[in-house]
């Protein structure tokens, strides 16, 4: 016992020795250049550095003076009258401070006046589930968490309660414990705009008879009042903009008449739907092979995500059926639904109305394979929502890039599941000040002279090259226990860095491992040629090498390449769930050539 205690103590002394690190050569060189060979850098010299090296064209002398003051007060607790210049160590401290020198701007800076269909929107799937898709509790807590993280589309599955006189939110035909709809709505009202002023969309998966739809209409109007956006006409010709819809709540679901019609469809079809739970959006495609159907039944059996808008039902504007819930219908601003006639019909762009179409991740892959340009054309005006396939019981996610490269606005994710796909989603929505709306790249909105649009399968030339230099990392000794990574020695960290984006751009590389060091210095540079930089995300992960077991996770972050500021920056790292660590960060340099 005595010897192991002793060895851990040795660890402590080593740890604190290495924490005082020297600035990398590039930092010394920059200091020398801008301090003009002197030992101190004044505010004007710092301003020049910010403008010329850090991509901050707007930086003023006032900004630079404020930084100098903050650094001096933080490091030396000196009042501003004694010194207003930075030493090399102060300068290094500034560069390695993720609050003062982050890799991207934190303000909304995209044009917010285009129609909603021109934006990627941060979208949740089954937002009320606390954990897995089959047995977890339903609650308003995950909804509140999602809203606080900037999610702008919340999905609620609504069903009659057991006595058929009230409305519950639950995952149908599973054993998830329900939560009352009114409770979810009240929590949404309270937290809807806590992180973003831009519109919140509630997508309802509606499994209600007309009398309960009327009750939902009443709940919505009473809970949200003026905040609820009610369209002036039955069908919008074009969606309003996020700017016009600031602080408004929008309802998206299938209009109730389709619900009535679905009830009158013959029993044979109903029993079929029961079996495949509406997961395959195309319903009975004539071109579908028996093998495909068997496969789908295997996948979908036992899945209760019976999305009303994912069934092959009629979506034509006939007035043959009475609308039993007229108020409910009038509250639906984004009409969901799918016309009869399979894929081509589903993707038809109508001149005088816009709508929302939902596809499972597999259905999107099939559509992308055979009708990629039709999908892009559809999403220029209409909204496409993509949702996880039914077998993701553990609330895992899929690659969101397939949706985004085809212009899909609502790539719906299980915010309760963790892992690399969710990190990409969180990365995309760090853009534009984290407001939950990211303007789609222009190329996805362009229509050529012969009606041609962006074709994701086409190989593009390299447009821009990103050079990334990984200097060093720090902060683990503050955020992790001494023995977290290794019992008897400091950790052996390495960094993985790469790109998620178009298939041609996707790659991961890694640094060498630095043995026995809480403050690893790698000083390695990587080059990433990008064909579609607008959709590229920079992936950064740190792991601790473990000879005998799986390498330990030591932090990650994902950043939109289009928002990266050139120069040397401090990159804060997050845990598995995407929560920022207090102190762990990397020092990196970005350069576009």
Coordinates of C-alpha atoms in Angstrom, one line a residue:
X1 CA 0.0 0.0 0.0
X2 CA 2.8 2.4 1.0
X3 CA 4.6 2.1 -2.3
X4 CA 1.6 2.7 -4.5
X5 CA 0.7 5.8 -2.4
X6 CA 4.3 7.0 -2.9
X7 CA 4.1 6.5 -6.7
X8 CA 0.9 8.5 -6.9
X9 CA 2.6 11.3 -4.9
X10 CA 5.5 11.3 -7.4
X11 CA 2.8 11.7 -10.1
X12 CA 1.5 14.8 -8.4
X13 CA 4.9 16.5 -8.4
X14 CA 5.5 15.6 -12.0
X15 CA 2.1 17.0 -12.9
X16 CA 2.7 20.4 -11.6
X17 CA 6.1 20.7 -13.1
X18 CA 4.8 20.1 -16.6
X19 CA 1.8 22.5 -16.2
X20 CA 4.1 25.5 -16.7
X21 CA 4.7 25.2 -20.4
X22 CA 6.6 27.4 -22.8
X23 CA 4.8 29.1 -25.6
X24 CA 5.1 27.4 -29.0
X25 CA 7.6 28.8 -31.4
X26 CA 4.8 30.3 -33.6
X27 CA 3.5 32.3 -30.6
X28 CA 7.1 33.6 -29.8
X29 CA 7.5 34.6 -33.4
X30 CA 4.2 36.4 -33.5
X31 CA 5.0 38.3 -30.3
X32 CA 8.4 39.3 -31.6
X33 CA 6.9 40.5 -34.9
X34 CA 4.1 42.6 -33.4
X35 CA 6.0 43.8 -30.4
X36 CA 8.7 44.9 -32.9
X37 CA 11.4 43.0 -31.1
X38 CA 10.6 44.5 -27.7
X39 CA 9.7 42.7 -24.4
X40 CA 6.2 44.2 -24.2
X41 CA 3.3 44.4 -26.5
X42 CA 1.0 47.4 -26.3
X43 CA -2.7 47.6 -27.2
X44 CA -2.2 49.0 -30.7
X45 CA 0.3 46.2 -31.5
X46 CA -2.2 43.7 -30.2
X47 CA -4.9 45.3 -32.4
X48 CA -2.6 44.9 -35.5
X49 CA -2.0 41.2 -34.6
X50 CA -5.8 40.7 -34.3
X51 CA -6.5 42.3 -37.6
X52 CA -3.6 40.8 -39.6
X53 CA -3.3 37.3 -38.1
X54 CA -6.6 36.5 -36.4
X55 CA -9.0 37.4 -39.1
X56 CA -10.6 40.2 -37.0
X57 CA -10.8 43.0 -39.5
X58 CA -13.2 44.9 -37.3
X59 CA -11.0 44.9 -34.2
X60 CA -10.6 48.4 -32.7
X61 CA -8.0 49.9 -30.3
X62 CA -10.8 49.8 -27.6
X63 CA -11.2 46.0 -28.1
X64 CA -7.5 45.5 -27.8
X65 CA -7.3 47.7 -24.7
X66 CA -10.1 45.7 -23.1
X67 CA -8.2 42.4 -23.7
X68 CA -5.0 43.8 -22.2
X69 CA -6.9 44.9 -19.1
X70 CA -8.7 41.6 -18.7
X71 CA -5.4 39.6 -19.0
X72 CA -3.5 41.9 -16.6
X73 CA -6.3 41.8 -14.0
X74 CA -6.7 38.0 -14.3
X75 CA -3.0 37.2 -14.2
X76 CA -1.4 39.9 -12.1
X77 CA -4.4 41.6 -10.3
X78 CA -2.8 44.9 -11.2
X79 CA -4.9 48.0 -11.6
X80 CA -4.9 49.6 -15.0
X81 CA -2.6 52.5 -13.8
X82 CA 0.5 50.4 -13.3
X83 CA 1.0 48.7 -16.7
X84 CA -0.9 48.4 -19.9
X85 CA 1.3 46.2 -22.0
X86 CA 1.6 42.4 -22.3
X87 CA 4.7 40.3 -21.8
X88 CA 5.2 37.2 -23.9
X89 CA 3.6 35.0 -21.2
X90 CA 0.6 37.3 -21.0
X91 CA 0.2 37.2 -24.8
X92 CA 0.4 33.4 -24.7
X93 CA -2.1 33.3 -21.8
X94 CA -4.5 35.4 -24.0
X95 CA -4.1 33.1 -27.0
X96 CA -4.7 30.0 -24.9
X97 CA -7.9 31.5 -23.2
X98 CA -11.0 30.0 -24.9
X99 CA -13.2 32.9 -23.6
X100 CA -11.0 35.7 -24.9
X101 CA -9.7 34.0 -28.1
X102 CA -12.3 31.5 -29.3
X103 CA -12.2 29.9 -32.8
X104 CA -15.4 31.4 -34.0
X105 CA -17.7 34.4 -33.5
X106 CA -20.6 34.1 -31.2
X107 CA -23.1 36.4 -32.9
X108 CA -25.9 35.7 -35.3
X109 CA -24.5 36.9 -38.7
X110 CA -26.4 35.1 -41.4
X111 CA -29.2 36.8 -43.4
X112 CA -32.3 35.8 -41.4
X113 CA -34.9 37.3 -43.9
X114 CA -35.2 34.4 -46.3
X115 CA -38.0 31.8 -46.1
X116 CA -37.7 29.1 -43.5
X117 CA -37.0 26.6 -46.2
X118 CA -33.6 28.3 -46.8
X119 CA -32.2 27.2 -43.4
X120 CA -31.0 24.1 -41.7
X121 CA -32.9 24.0 -38.4
X122 CA -31.8 22.3 -35.2
X123 CA -34.3 19.5 -34.9
X124 CA -35.1 17.0 -32.2
X125 CA -36.8 13.5 -32.6
X126 CA -39.1 12.1 -29.9
X127 CA -38.1 15.1 -27.8
X128 CA -40.0 13.9 -24.7
X129 CA -38.1 10.6 -24.2
X130 CA -35.6 10.6 -21.3
X131 CA -33.6 7.6 -22.7
X132 CA -34.2 4.7 -25.0
X133 CA -37.1 4.5 -27.5
X134 CA -38.9 1.6 -25.9
X135 CA -39.0 1.7 -22.1
X136 CA -37.8 5.1 -21.0
X137 CA -40.0 7.6 -19.2
X138 CA -41.7 10.4 -21.1
X139 CA -41.1 13.8 -19.5
X140 CA -40.8 17.5 -20.2
X141 CA -37.3 17.5 -18.8
X142 CA -35.5 16.4 -22.0
X143 CA -37.6 19.0 -23.9
X144 CA -36.3 21.8 -21.5
X145 CA -32.8 20.5 -21.9
X146 CA -33.1 20.5 -25.7
X147 CA -34.5 24.0 -25.8
X148 CA -31.6 25.2 -23.5
X149 CA -29.2 23.7 -26.1
X150 CA -30.7 25.7 -28.9
X151 CA -33.0 23.0 -30.5
X152 CA -35.7 24.8 -32.6
X153 CA -37.9 21.8 -33.6
X154 CA -39.6 19.8 -30.8
X155 CA -41.5 16.6 -31.7
X156 CA -44.4 15.4 -29.6
X157 CA -46.3 12.1 -30.2
X158 CA -49.9 12.7 -29.0
X159 CA -52.3 10.0 -28.1
X160 CA -55.6 9.7 -26.1
X161 CA -55.1 8.8 -22.4
X162 CA -56.6 5.5 -21.2
X163 CA -60.0 7.1 -20.4
X164 CA -60.0 8.9 -23.8
X165 CA -60.8 12.3 -22.2
X166 CA -57.3 13.8 -22.2
X167 CA -54.1 13.9 -24.3
X168 CA -50.9 12.1 -23.4
X169 CA -47.4 12.4 -25.0
X170 CA -45.8 9.0 -25.4
X171 CA -44.1 6.7 -27.9
X172 CA -47.0 4.7 -29.2
X173 CA -47.1 0.9 -28.8
X174 CA -44.1 0.9 -26.5
X175 CA -44.0 0.8 -22.7
X176 CA -42.7 4.3 -22.3
X177 CA -44.6 6.0 -19.4
X178 CA -46.7 8.9 -20.6
X179 CA -46.5 12.6 -19.7
X180 CA -49.5 15.0 -20.0
X181 CA -49.4 17.1 -23.1
X182 CA -50.3 20.3 -21.1
X183 CA -47.2 19.8 -19.0
X184 CA -45.0 19.7 -22.1
X185 CA -46.7 22.7 -23.6
X186 CA -46.2 24.8 -20.4
X187 CA -42.5 23.9 -20.2
X188 CA -42.1 24.8 -23.9
X189 CA -43.8 28.1 -23.3
X190 CA -41.4 28.8 -20.4
X191 CA -38.2 27.8 -22.2
X192 CA -38.9 28.3 -25.9
X193 CA -36.7 31.4 -26.3
X194 CA -34.2 30.9 -23.5
X195 CA -31.3 30.6 -26.0
X196 CA -32.7 31.9 -29.3
X197 CA -35.3 34.4 -30.4
X198 CA -36.0 32.6 -33.6
X199 CA -39.2 30.6 -34.1
X200 CA -39.8 27.3 -32.4
X201 CA -41.6 24.6 -34.4
X202 CA -43.6 21.9 -32.7
X203 CA -44.1 18.9 -34.9
X204 CA -47.1 16.8 -33.7
X205 CA -47.4 13.2 -34.5
X206 CA -51.2 13.1 -34.1
X207 CA -53.0 9.9 -33.1
X208 CA -56.2 11.6 -31.9
X209 CA -59.9 11.6 -32.7
X210 CA -61.6 14.9 -33.6
X211 CA -62.9 15.7 -30.1
X212 CA -59.3 15.5 -28.7
X213 CA -57.9 17.5 -31.6
X214 CA -60.3 20.2 -30.6
X215 CA -59.0 19.9 -27.0
X216 CA -55.4 20.2 -28.3
X217 CA -56.4 23.4 -30.3
X218 CA -57.7 24.9 -27.0
X219 CA -54.6 23.9 -25.1
X220 CA -52.3 25.5 -27.8
X221 CA -54.3 28.8 -28.0
X222 CA -54.6 29.1 -24.2
X223 CA -51.0 28.2 -23.4
X224 CA -49.3 30.2 -26.2
X225 CA -51.8 33.0 -26.9
X226 CA -50.3 35.7 -29.1
X227 CA -47.1 33.8 -29.5
X228 CA -48.7 31.1 -31.6
X229 CA -48.3 31.8 -35.3
X230 CA -51.6 31.2 -37.1
X231 CA -51.4 31.3 -40.9
X232 CA -53.7 33.8 -42.7
X233 CA -54.6 31.3 -45.4
X234 CA -55.1 27.6 -45.4
X235 CA -51.9 26.9 -47.4
X236 CA -48.9 29.1 -47.4
X237 CA -47.4 29.9 -50.9
X238 CA -44.0 30.5 -49.3
X239 CA -42.8 30.1 -45.7
X240 CA -42.2 33.3 -43.7
X241 CA -38.6 34.1 -42.6
X242 CA -37.0 33.4 -39.2
X243 CA -36.8 37.2 -38.8
X244 CA -40.6 37.7 -39.3
X245 CA -41.3 34.8 -37.0
X246 CA -39.1 35.8 -34.1
X247 CA -40.5 34.8 -30.7
X248 CA -43.3 32.8 -32.4
X249 CA -44.3 29.2 -32.0
X250 CA -45.3 27.3 -35.1
X251 CA -47.3 24.1 -35.3
X252 CA -46.5 21.5 -38.0
X253 CA -48.6 18.3 -38.5
X254 CA -50.9 16.6 -40.9
X255 CA -54.2 18.5 -41.3
X256 CA -57.0 16.5 -39.6
X257 CA -59.0 15.6 -42.6
X258 CA -56.3 13.2 -43.6
X259 CA -56.7 11.6 -40.2
X260 CA -60.4 11.1 -41.0
X261 CA -59.6 9.7 -44.4
X262 CA -57.0 7.4 -42.9
X263 CA -59.7 6.0 -40.6
X264 CA -61.9 5.1 -43.6
X265 CA -59.1 3.3 -45.5
X266 CA -59.8 -0.4 -45.8
X267 CA -58.9 -2.8 -43.1
X268 CA -56.4 -4.6 -45.1
X269 CA -54.3 -1.5 -45.4
X270 CA -54.7 -0.8 -41.7
X271 CA -53.4 -4.2 -40.7
X272 CA -50.5 -3.7 -43.1
X273 CA -49.7 -0.4 -41.4
X274 CA -49.9 -1.9 -38.0
X275 CA -47.3 -4.3 -39.1
X276 CA -44.7 -1.9 -40.6
X277 CA -45.6 1.0 -38.3
X278 CA -45.4 3.5 -41.1
X279 CA -41.6 3.5 -41.0
X280 CA -41.2 3.1 -44.8
X281 CA -42.4 6.4 -46.2
X282 CA -43.1 5.1 -49.7
X283 CA -45.8 2.7 -48.5
X284 CA -46.5 0.1 -51.2
X285 CA -44.2 1.1 -54.0
X286 CA -45.0 -1.0 -57.1
X287 CA -41.3 -1.2 -57.9
X288 CA -40.6 -2.6 -54.4
X289 CA -39.3 -6.1 -54.4
X290 CA -40.6 -8.8 -52.0
X291 CA -37.1 -9.0 -50.5
X292 CA -37.3 -5.3 -49.6
X293 CA -40.6 -5.8 -48.0
X294 CA -39.4 -8.7 -45.9
X295 CA -36.4 -6.7 -44.9
X296 CA -38.6 -3.7 -43.9
X297 CA -41.0 -5.9 -41.9
X298 CA -38.0 -7.4 -40.1
X299 CA -36.7 -3.9 -39.3
X300 CA -40.0 -2.3 -38.5
X301 CA -41.9 -4.9 -36.6
X302 CA -42.3 -3.9 -33.0
X303 CA -41.6 -0.3 -33.7
X304 CA -44.3 2.2 -32.7
X305 CA -43.2 5.4 -34.4
X306 CA -46.4 5.4 -36.3
X307 CA -45.9 8.9 -37.8
X308 CA -49.1 10.1 -39.2
X309 CA -47.3 12.0 -41.9
X310 CA -45.1 9.1 -42.8
X311 CA -47.9 7.0 -44.2
X312 CA -49.0 6.7 -47.8
X313 CA -52.2 8.6 -47.4
X314 CA -54.0 11.0 -49.6
X315 CA -52.9 14.6 -49.3
X316 CA -55.0 16.3 -51.9
X317 CA -57.2 19.3 -51.1
X318 CA -60.6 17.7 -51.6
X319 CA -63.4 19.0 -49.3
X320 CA -65.4 15.8 -49.4
X321 CA -64.9 15.0 -45.7
X322 CA -66.2 17.3 -42.9
X323 CA -63.4 19.0 -40.9
X324 CA -64.4 18.0 -37.4
X325 CA -61.6 20.1 -35.8
X326 CA -61.6 23.4 -37.8
X327 CA -59.8 25.4 -35.1
X328 CA -57.1 22.7 -34.8
X329 CA -56.7 22.8 -38.6
X330 CA -56.4 26.6 -38.7
X331 CA -53.4 26.4 -36.2
X332 CA -51.3 24.3 -38.6
X333 CA -48.8 26.6 -40.3
X334 CA -46.5 23.9 -41.8
X335 CA -48.7 21.2 -43.4
X336 CA -47.2 17.8 -43.4
X337 CA -48.4 14.9 -45.5
X338 CA -47.5 12.9 -48.6
X339 CA -49.5 12.7 -51.8
X340 CA -50.3 9.3 -53.3
X341 CA -48.1 8.1 -56.1
X342 CA -44.7 7.3 -54.6
X343 CA -41.4 9.1 -54.7
X344 CA -41.7 11.4 -57.7
X345 CA -45.1 12.6 -56.7
X346 CA -43.9 13.1 -53.1
X347 CA -41.1 15.3 -54.3
X348 CA -43.2 17.4 -56.7
X349 CA -42.8 21.1 -56.2
X350 CA -46.2 22.8 -56.3
X351 CA -46.3 26.4 -57.6
X352 CA -48.8 27.8 -55.1
X353 CA -48.2 25.9 -51.9
X354 CA -45.4 24.7 -49.6
X355 CA -45.5 21.7 -47.3
X356 CA -43.4 19.4 -45.2
X357 CA -42.4 15.8 -46.2
X358 CA -41.0 13.3 -43.7
X359 CA -38.6 10.5 -44.7
X360 CA -36.8 7.9 -42.6
X361 CA -33.0 7.9 -42.9
X362 CA -33.2 4.8 -45.2
X363 CA -35.9 6.3 -47.3
X364 CA -33.8 9.4 -47.8
X365 CA -30.8 7.3 -48.8
X366 CA -32.9 5.5 -51.4
X367 CA -34.3 8.8 -52.7
X368 CA -30.8 10.3 -52.8
X369 CA -29.6 7.3 -54.8
X370 CA -32.2 7.5 -57.5
X371 CA -33.6 11.1 -57.4
X372 CA -30.9 13.2 -55.7
X373 CA -31.6 16.4 -57.7
X374 CA -35.3 16.1 -57.2
X375 CA -34.7 16.0 -53.4
X376 CA -32.5 19.2 -53.7
X377 CA -35.2 20.9 -55.9
X378 CA -37.9 20.0 -53.4
X379 CA -36.0 21.4 -50.4
X380 CA -35.4 24.8 -52.1
X381 CA -39.1 25.7 -51.4
X382 CA -40.5 22.9 -49.2
X383 CA -39.4 21.4 -45.9
X384 CA -37.9 17.9 -45.7
X385 CA -37.7 16.2 -42.3
X386 CA -35.5 13.2 -41.9
X387 CA -36.0 10.9 -38.9
X388 CA -34.0 8.0 -37.4
X389 CA -34.9 4.5 -38.5
X390 CA -37.0 2.3 -36.2
X391 CA -34.2 0.0 -35.1
X392 CA -32.4 2.8 -33.2
X393 CA -34.0 1.6 -30.0
X394 CA -31.0 2.9 -28.0
X395 CA -31.6 6.5 -29.2
X396 CA -28.5 6.4 -31.4
X397 CA -28.3 8.6 -34.6
X398 CA -27.2 8.6 -38.2
X399 CA -24.9 10.6 -40.4
X400 CA -26.7 14.0 -40.8
X401 CA -24.6 15.1 -43.8
X402 CA -26.7 13.0 -46.2
X403 CA -29.7 15.1 -45.3
X404 CA -27.8 18.4 -45.4
X405 CA -26.1 17.9 -48.7
X406 CA -29.6 17.4 -50.2
X407 CA -30.9 20.5 -48.5
X408 CA -33.0 18.8 -45.8
X409 CA -33.9 21.4 -43.2
X410 CA -35.1 19.2 -40.4
X411 CA -32.6 16.4 -39.8
X412 CA -34.2 15.0 -36.7
X413 CA -32.0 13.6 -34.0
X414 CA -32.4 11.8 -30.7
X415 CA -30.9 14.4 -28.4
X416 CA -30.8 11.7 -25.6
X417 CA -28.3 9.5 -27.6
X418 CA -24.6 10.4 -27.6
X419 CA -21.8 9.7 -30.0
X420 CA -20.1 11.0 -33.1
X421 CA -23.3 11.7 -35.2
X422 CA -24.7 13.9 -32.4
X423 CA -21.3 15.7 -32.1
X424 CA -21.7 16.6 -35.8
X425 CA -25.2 17.9 -35.3
X426 CA -24.0 20.0 -32.3
X427 CA -21.1 21.2 -34.5
X428 CA -23.3 22.4 -37.4
X429 CA -25.5 24.4 -35.0
X430 CA -22.6 26.1 -33.3
X431 CA -22.7 28.2 -36.5
X432 CA -24.6 31.5 -36.7
X433 CA -24.2 32.3 -33.0
X434 CA -25.8 29.0 -32.0
X435 CA -29.3 30.4 -32.7
X436 CA -30.6 27.1 -34.2
X437 CA -30.9 28.3 -37.8
X438 CA -28.1 28.1 -40.2
X439 CA -28.5 29.6 -43.7
X440 CA -28.1 26.9 -46.4
X441 CA -25.1 27.5 -48.7
X442 CA -26.1 29.4 -51.9
X443 CA -25.3 26.4 -54.2
X444 CA -28.2 24.4 -52.6
X445 CA -30.6 27.3 -53.5
X446 CA -29.4 27.9 -57.1
X447 CA -31.4 26.9 -60.2
X448 CA -29.5 26.7 -63.4
X449 CA -30.7 27.9 -66.9
X450 CA -32.2 24.4 -67.7
X451 CA -33.6 24.0 -64.2
X452 CA -30.6 22.0 -63.0
X453 CA -29.7 22.1 -59.3
X454 CA -26.7 21.0 -57.2
X455 CA -26.0 17.3 -57.7
X456 CA -24.4 15.8 -54.6
X457 CA -23.0 12.8 -56.4
X458 CA -21.0 15.0 -58.9
X459 CA -17.3 15.3 -58.1
X460 CA -16.4 18.9 -57.4
X461 CA -12.9 20.5 -57.8
X462 CA -11.1 21.5 -54.6
X463 CA -12.4 25.0 -53.7
X464 CA -10.3 25.8 -50.6
X465 CA -7.7 24.1 -48.5
X466 CA -7.7 24.2 -44.7
X467 CA -4.4 23.9 -42.8
X468 CA -4.7 23.0 -39.2
X469 CA -1.8 23.0 -36.7
X470 CA -2.3 21.3 -33.4
X471 CA 0.2 22.9 -31.0
X472 CA -0.7 21.6 -27.5
X473 CA -3.4 20.8 -24.9
X474 CA -4.0 21.7 -21.3
X475 CA -6.6 21.6 -18.5
X476 CA -7.0 17.9 -18.0
X477 CA -5.2 18.0 -14.6
X478 CA -7.9 20.5 -13.5
X479 CA -11.0 18.7 -14.8
X480 CA -10.0 15.0 -14.2
X481 CA -8.9 13.1 -11.2
X482 CA -5.2 12.4 -10.9
X483 CA -5.8 8.7 -11.6
X484 CA -8.5 9.0 -14.2
X485 CA -6.4 7.9 -17.2
X486 CA -3.6 5.9 -15.6
X487 CA -3.2 4.8 -12.1
X488 CA 0.5 5.5 -11.8
X489 CA 1.7 7.8 -14.5
X490 CA 0.5 10.9 -16.4
X491 CA -1.6 10.3 -19.5
X492 CA -0.4 9.6 -23.1
X493 CA -2.6 11.9 -25.1
X494 CA -3.0 12.1 -28.9
X495 CA -5.4 14.2 -31.0
X496 CA -7.5 13.0 -34.0
X497 CA -8.4 15.8 -36.4
X498 CA -10.4 15.6 -39.6
X499 CA -13.3 16.6 -41.7
X500 CA -16.9 15.5 -41.9
X501 CA -18.7 16.7 -45.0
X502 CA -19.1 15.6 -48.6
X503 CA -17.7 12.0 -49.1
X504 CA -14.8 13.4 -51.1
X505 CA -13.8 15.7 -48.2
X506 CA -14.3 13.2 -45.2
X507 CA -11.1 12.1 -43.6
X508 CA -9.5 11.6 -40.1
X509 CA -5.8 12.0 -39.2
X510 CA -4.0 11.8 -35.9
X511 CA -1.0 13.2 -34.1
X512 CA 1.7 11.1 -32.4
X513 CA 1.0 10.2 -28.8
X514 CA 2.8 12.3 -26.2
X515 CA 3.8 10.0 -23.3
X516 CA 3.4 10.8 -19.6
X517 CA 2.3 14.4 -20.0
X518 CA -0.7 16.3 -18.6
X519 CA 0.2 19.2 -21.0
X520 CA 1.0 17.5 -24.3
X521 CA 2.8 19.4 -27.0
X522 CA 2.4 18.0 -30.5
X523 CA 3.2 20.8 -32.9
X524 CA 1.8 18.9 -35.9
X525 CA 0.2 20.3 -39.0
X526 CA -2.5 18.7 -41.2
X527 CA -3.8 19.8 -44.6
X528 CA -7.4 19.2 -45.7
X529 CA -8.4 20.0 -49.3
X530 CA -12.1 20.8 -49.4
X531 CA -14.4 20.5 -52.4
X532 CA -17.5 21.8 -50.5
X533 CA -16.1 23.8 -47.6
X534 CA -19.6 25.3 -47.0
X535 CA -20.8 21.9 -45.6
X536 CA -17.5 20.8 -44.0
X537 CA -17.2 20.3 -40.2
X538 CA -13.9 20.2 -38.5
X539 CA -13.8 17.2 -36.1
X540 CA -11.4 17.2 -33.2
X541 CA -11.1 14.4 -30.6
X542 CA -8.5 13.8 -28.0
X543 CA -7.8 10.2 -26.7
X544 CA -5.5 8.8 -24.1
X545 CA -3.5 5.8 -25.5
X546 CA -4.0 2.6 -23.5
X547 CA -1.8 -0.3 -24.4
X548 CA -3.9 -3.0 -22.7
X549 CA -7.5 -1.7 -23.2
X550 CA -9.5 0.6 -25.4
X551 CA -8.1 4.1 -25.6
X552 CA -9.8 6.5 -23.1
X553 CA -11.8 9.4 -24.3
X554 CA -10.4 12.8 -23.3
X555 CA -12.6 15.4 -25.1
X556 CA -14.1 16.4 -28.5
X557 CA -15.5 19.3 -30.4
X558 CA -16.9 19.8 -33.9
X559 CA -16.8 23.2 -35.6
X560 CA -18.2 24.4 -38.9
X561 CA -15.3 25.2 -41.2
X562 CA -17.2 28.1 -42.8
X563 CA -17.1 29.9 -39.4
X564 CA -13.5 29.2 -38.4
X565 CA -11.4 32.3 -37.8
X566 CA -7.9 32.1 -39.2
X567 CA -5.0 32.4 -36.8
X568 CA -4.0 30.9 -33.4
X569 CA -7.0 30.1 -31.2
X570 CA -7.9 28.2 -28.0
X571 CA -10.4 25.4 -28.7
X572 CA -12.5 24.4 -25.7
X573 CA -13.3 20.6 -25.6
X574 CA -16.5 18.9 -24.6
X575 CA -17.4 15.6 -23.0
X576 CA -19.3 12.7 -24.7
X577 CA -22.6 14.6 -24.3
X578 CA -21.4 17.8 -25.8
X579 CA -21.1 19.6 -22.4
X580 CA -18.0 21.9 -22.3
X581 CA -15.3 21.0 -19.9
X582 CA -14.3 23.8 -17.5
X583 CA -10.6 23.9 -18.4
X584 CA -9.7 21.4 -21.1
X585 CA -8.6 23.1 -24.3
X586 CA -6.3 22.8 -27.3
X587 CA -4.1 25.5 -28.9
X588 CA -4.5 25.4 -32.7
X589 CA -3.9 27.4 -35.8
X590 CA -6.2 27.6 -38.8
X591 CA -5.1 28.8 -42.2
X592 CA -7.0 28.9 -45.5
X593 CA -5.1 28.6 -48.7

